Amino acid sequence: MNLEAKVLNGFERLSEALKSLLWEKAKVHGISPIQIQLLVFISNHKIDICNVSYMAKEFNVTKATISDAVRVLIKKEYLEKDFSPNDNRRYNLFLTESGSELVKDISNYANPVYNQLKLFSNTELNGAFDVISKLIYKLNQENIIQVQRTCYNCKFYKGDLNSTHYCNLLEKELKNQDIRLDCKDFES
Ligand code: SF4
């Protein structure tokens, strides 16, 4: 097996491990993994992107899947709708107080992986991050990852994928490890 195939195999194994950690948390709270992912996403992002269409693209699933999960989360009083003043069919979602409490408890589901990562050196982590951030960008270019808010795809980014990076919003040079995968200031 060549190195590319081994790395790919490693990604598959890691993805399975993360899914299984997510399932463990989901079972404890009686909600599904996609419901956990929605709650964590909503807690970390601006309300204007917390709607069914955007989150369907974010998680590469259908709008119907997101709508079903949202319906359950609203029924359980973890989410509420914020309707658009101009169109009462459009709404964004925000966490209720009990939704925020739940997120505090579940968002650490990946800690076993995080704790292992802390044992690697900065050089090793920088190398891994460099490959992963560029891979995400390239898969987005091929429409395999539909949504991404990384520097490489941002209107404020100036530079070359393989050499220097500069953010025109922050007005500073970015090192490889400063590249953001999910920036709140991202604009396409
Ligand atoms: S605004 Fe954020 S995503 Fe855009 S280049 Fe600057 S740091 Fe990167």
Coordinates of C-alpha atoms and ligand atoms in Angstrom, one line a residue:
M1 CA 0.0 0.0 0.0
N2 CA 1.5 3.4 -0.9
L3 CA 1.6 6.3 1.5
E4 CA -1.4 8.1 0.0
A5 CA -3.5 5.0 0.5
K6 CA -2.3 4.6 4.0
V7 CA -3.1 8.2 4.9
L8 CA -6.6 7.8 3.4
N9 CA -7.0 4.6 5.4
G10 CA -6.0 6.6 8.5
F11 CA -8.6 9.3 7.8
E12 CA -11.3 6.6 7.5
R13 CA -10.3 5.1 10.9
L14 CA -10.2 8.5 12.6
S15 CA -13.6 9.4 11.1
E16 CA -15.0 6.1 12.5
A17 CA -13.5 6.9 15.9
L18 CA -15.0 10.4 16.0
K19 CA -18.4 9.0 14.9
S20 CA -18.3 6.4 17.7
L21 CA -17.4 9.0 20.3
L22 CA -20.3 11.2 19.1
W23 CA -22.6 8.2 19.3
E24 CA -21.6 7.6 23.0
K25 CA -22.6 11.1 23.9
A26 CA -25.8 11.0 21.8
K27 CA -26.9 7.8 23.6
V28 CA -26.4 9.4 27.1
H29 CA -28.6 12.4 26.1
G30 CA -31.1 10.5 24.0
I31 CA -30.4 12.5 20.9
S32 CA -28.9 11.6 17.5
P33 CA -25.4 12.4 16.4
I34 CA -26.7 14.9 13.7
Q35 CA -28.7 16.6 16.4
I36 CA -25.5 17.0 18.5
Q37 CA -23.7 18.4 15.5
L38 CA -26.4 20.9 14.8
L39 CA -26.4 22.1 18.4
V40 CA -22.6 22.5 18.5
F41 CA -22.7 24.3 15.1
I42 CA -25.4 26.7 16.2
S43 CA -23.5 27.5 19.4
N44 CA -20.3 28.4 17.5
H45 CA -21.7 30.4 14.5
K46 CA -23.4 33.6 13.7
I47 CA -27.2 33.3 13.7
D48 CA -27.5 34.4 10.0
I49 CA -26.0 31.0 8.8
C50 CA -27.9 28.9 11.3
N51 CA -30.7 27.8 9.0
V52 CA -31.8 24.6 7.4
S53 CA -30.4 25.3 3.9
Y54 CA -26.9 26.3 5.1
M55 CA -26.6 23.5 7.6
A56 CA -27.7 20.9 5.0
K57 CA -24.7 22.0 2.9
E58 CA -22.4 22.2 5.9
F59 CA -23.1 18.6 6.9
N60 CA -23.6 17.2 3.3
V61 CA -27.1 15.9 4.0
T62 CA -30.5 16.7 2.6
K63 CA -32.7 19.6 3.9
A64 CA -35.3 17.1 5.0
T65 CA -32.7 15.4 7.3
I66 CA -31.9 18.8 8.9
S67 CA -35.5 19.8 9.1
D68 CA -36.4 16.5 10.9
A69 CA -33.5 17.0 13.4
V70 CA -34.5 20.6 14.0
R71 CA -38.1 19.7 14.6
V72 CA -37.1 17.3 17.4
L73 CA -34.6 19.8 18.9
I74 CA -37.4 22.4 19.0
K75 CA -39.8 20.0 20.6
K76 CA -37.2 19.1 23.2
E77 CA -36.8 22.9 23.8
Y78 CA -33.1 23.0 22.9
L79 CA -33.7 25.3 19.9
E80 CA -35.9 28.2 19.0
K81 CA -36.8 29.9 15.7
D82 CA -36.0 33.5 14.9
F83 CA -38.4 34.4 12.0
S84 CA -37.3 36.9 9.3
P85 CA -39.2 40.2 9.6
N86 CA -39.8 40.2 5.8
D87 CA -40.8 36.6 5.2
N88 CA -42.5 34.5 7.9
R89 CA -41.5 31.2 6.1
R90 CA -37.8 32.0 6.6
Y91 CA -36.1 31.6 10.0
N92 CA -32.8 31.1 11.7
L93 CA -32.2 29.1 14.8
F94 CA -30.7 29.8 18.2
L95 CA -30.1 27.9 21.3
T96 CA -32.4 28.1 24.3
E97 CA -30.9 28.1 27.8
S98 CA -31.2 24.4 28.1
G99 CA -29.7 24.0 24.6
S100 CA -26.7 26.0 25.8
E101 CA -26.4 23.8 28.9
L102 CA -26.5 20.7 26.8
V103 CA -23.9 22.0 24.4
K104 CA -21.5 22.7 27.4
D105 CA -21.8 19.0 28.3
I106 CA -21.6 17.4 24.8
S107 CA -19.1 19.6 22.9
N108 CA -16.2 17.8 24.5
Y109 CA -17.1 14.5 22.9
A110 CA -13.8 14.5 20.9
N111 CA -11.6 15.0 24.0
P112 CA -10.0 11.5 23.9
V113 CA -8.7 12.4 20.4
Y114 CA -7.8 16.0 21.4
N115 CA -5.8 14.7 24.5
Q116 CA -3.8 12.3 22.3
L117 CA -3.0 15.1 19.8
K118 CA -1.6 17.2 22.7
L119 CA 1.2 14.5 23.0
F120 CA 2.6 15.3 19.5
S121 CA 5.3 17.9 18.9
N122 CA 4.5 21.3 17.3
T123 CA 6.4 20.3 14.2
E124 CA 4.4 17.1 13.8
L125 CA 1.1 18.9 14.3
N126 CA 2.0 21.7 11.9
G127 CA 2.8 19.2 9.2
A128 CA -0.5 17.4 9.7
F129 CA -2.5 20.7 9.9
D130 CA -0.9 21.9 6.7
V131 CA -1.9 18.8 4.8
I132 CA -5.5 18.8 6.2
S133 CA -6.1 22.5 5.6
K134 CA -5.0 22.3 2.0
L135 CA -6.9 19.1 1.4
I136 CA -10.1 20.7 2.7
Y137 CA -9.6 23.7 0.3
K138 CA -8.9 21.4 -2.7
L139 CA -12.0 19.2 -1.9
N140 CA -14.1 22.3 -1.7
Q141 CA -12.8 23.4 -5.2
E142 CA -14.0 20.0 -6.5
N143 CA -17.4 20.5 -4.8
I144 CA -16.9 17.4 -2.5
I145 CA -16.9 19.5 0.7
Q146 CA -19.6 22.0 -0.1
V147 CA -19.1 24.7 2.6
Q148 CA -15.9 25.9 4.0
R149 CA -14.8 29.1 5.8
T150 CA -11.1 28.8 5.5
C151 CA -8.5 31.5 4.7
Y152 CA -7.7 29.9 1.3
N153 CA -11.2 30.6 0.1
C154 CA -11.7 34.0 1.8
K155 CA -11.9 37.4 0.0
F156 CA -9.4 38.8 2.6
Y157 CA -6.8 36.2 1.9
K158 CA -3.8 37.2 -0.1
G159 CA -1.0 34.8 -0.9
D160 CA -0.1 31.5 -2.4
L161 CA -1.2 28.2 -1.0
N162 CA 2.4 27.0 -0.8
S163 CA 4.3 30.0 0.4
T164 CA 3.2 33.3 2.1
H165 CA -0.2 34.0 3.6
Y166 CA -1.7 37.4 4.5
C167 CA -5.1 38.5 5.9
N168 CA -6.2 41.9 4.6
L169 CA -8.8 42.1 7.4
L170 CA -6.5 41.4 10.3
E171 CA -3.7 43.2 8.4
K172 CA -1.1 40.6 9.3
E173 CA 0.9 37.8 7.8
L174 CA -0.4 34.3 8.7
K175 CA 1.9 31.4 9.3
N176 CA 0.7 28.0 8.2
Q177 CA -0.6 27.2 11.6
D178 CA -2.5 30.5 11.7
I179 CA -4.7 29.5 8.7
R180 CA -8.3 29.2 9.9
L181 CA -10.6 26.4 8.9
D182 CA -13.7 28.0 10.3
C183 CA -13.2 31.8 10.6
K184 CA -16.0 34.0 12.0
D185 CA -14.8 36.8 9.8
F186 CA -14.7 34.7 6.6
E187 CA -16.3 36.2 3.5
S188 CA -16.4 34.4 0.2
Ligands
SF4_1 S1 -10.8 37.0 7.5 FE1 -10.5 35.0 8.6 S2 -10.7 33.5 6.9 FE2 -10.4 35.5 6.0 S3 -8.2 35.6 5.5 FE3 -8.6 36.6 7.5 S4 -8.3 35.1 9.1 FE4 -8.5 34.0 7.1

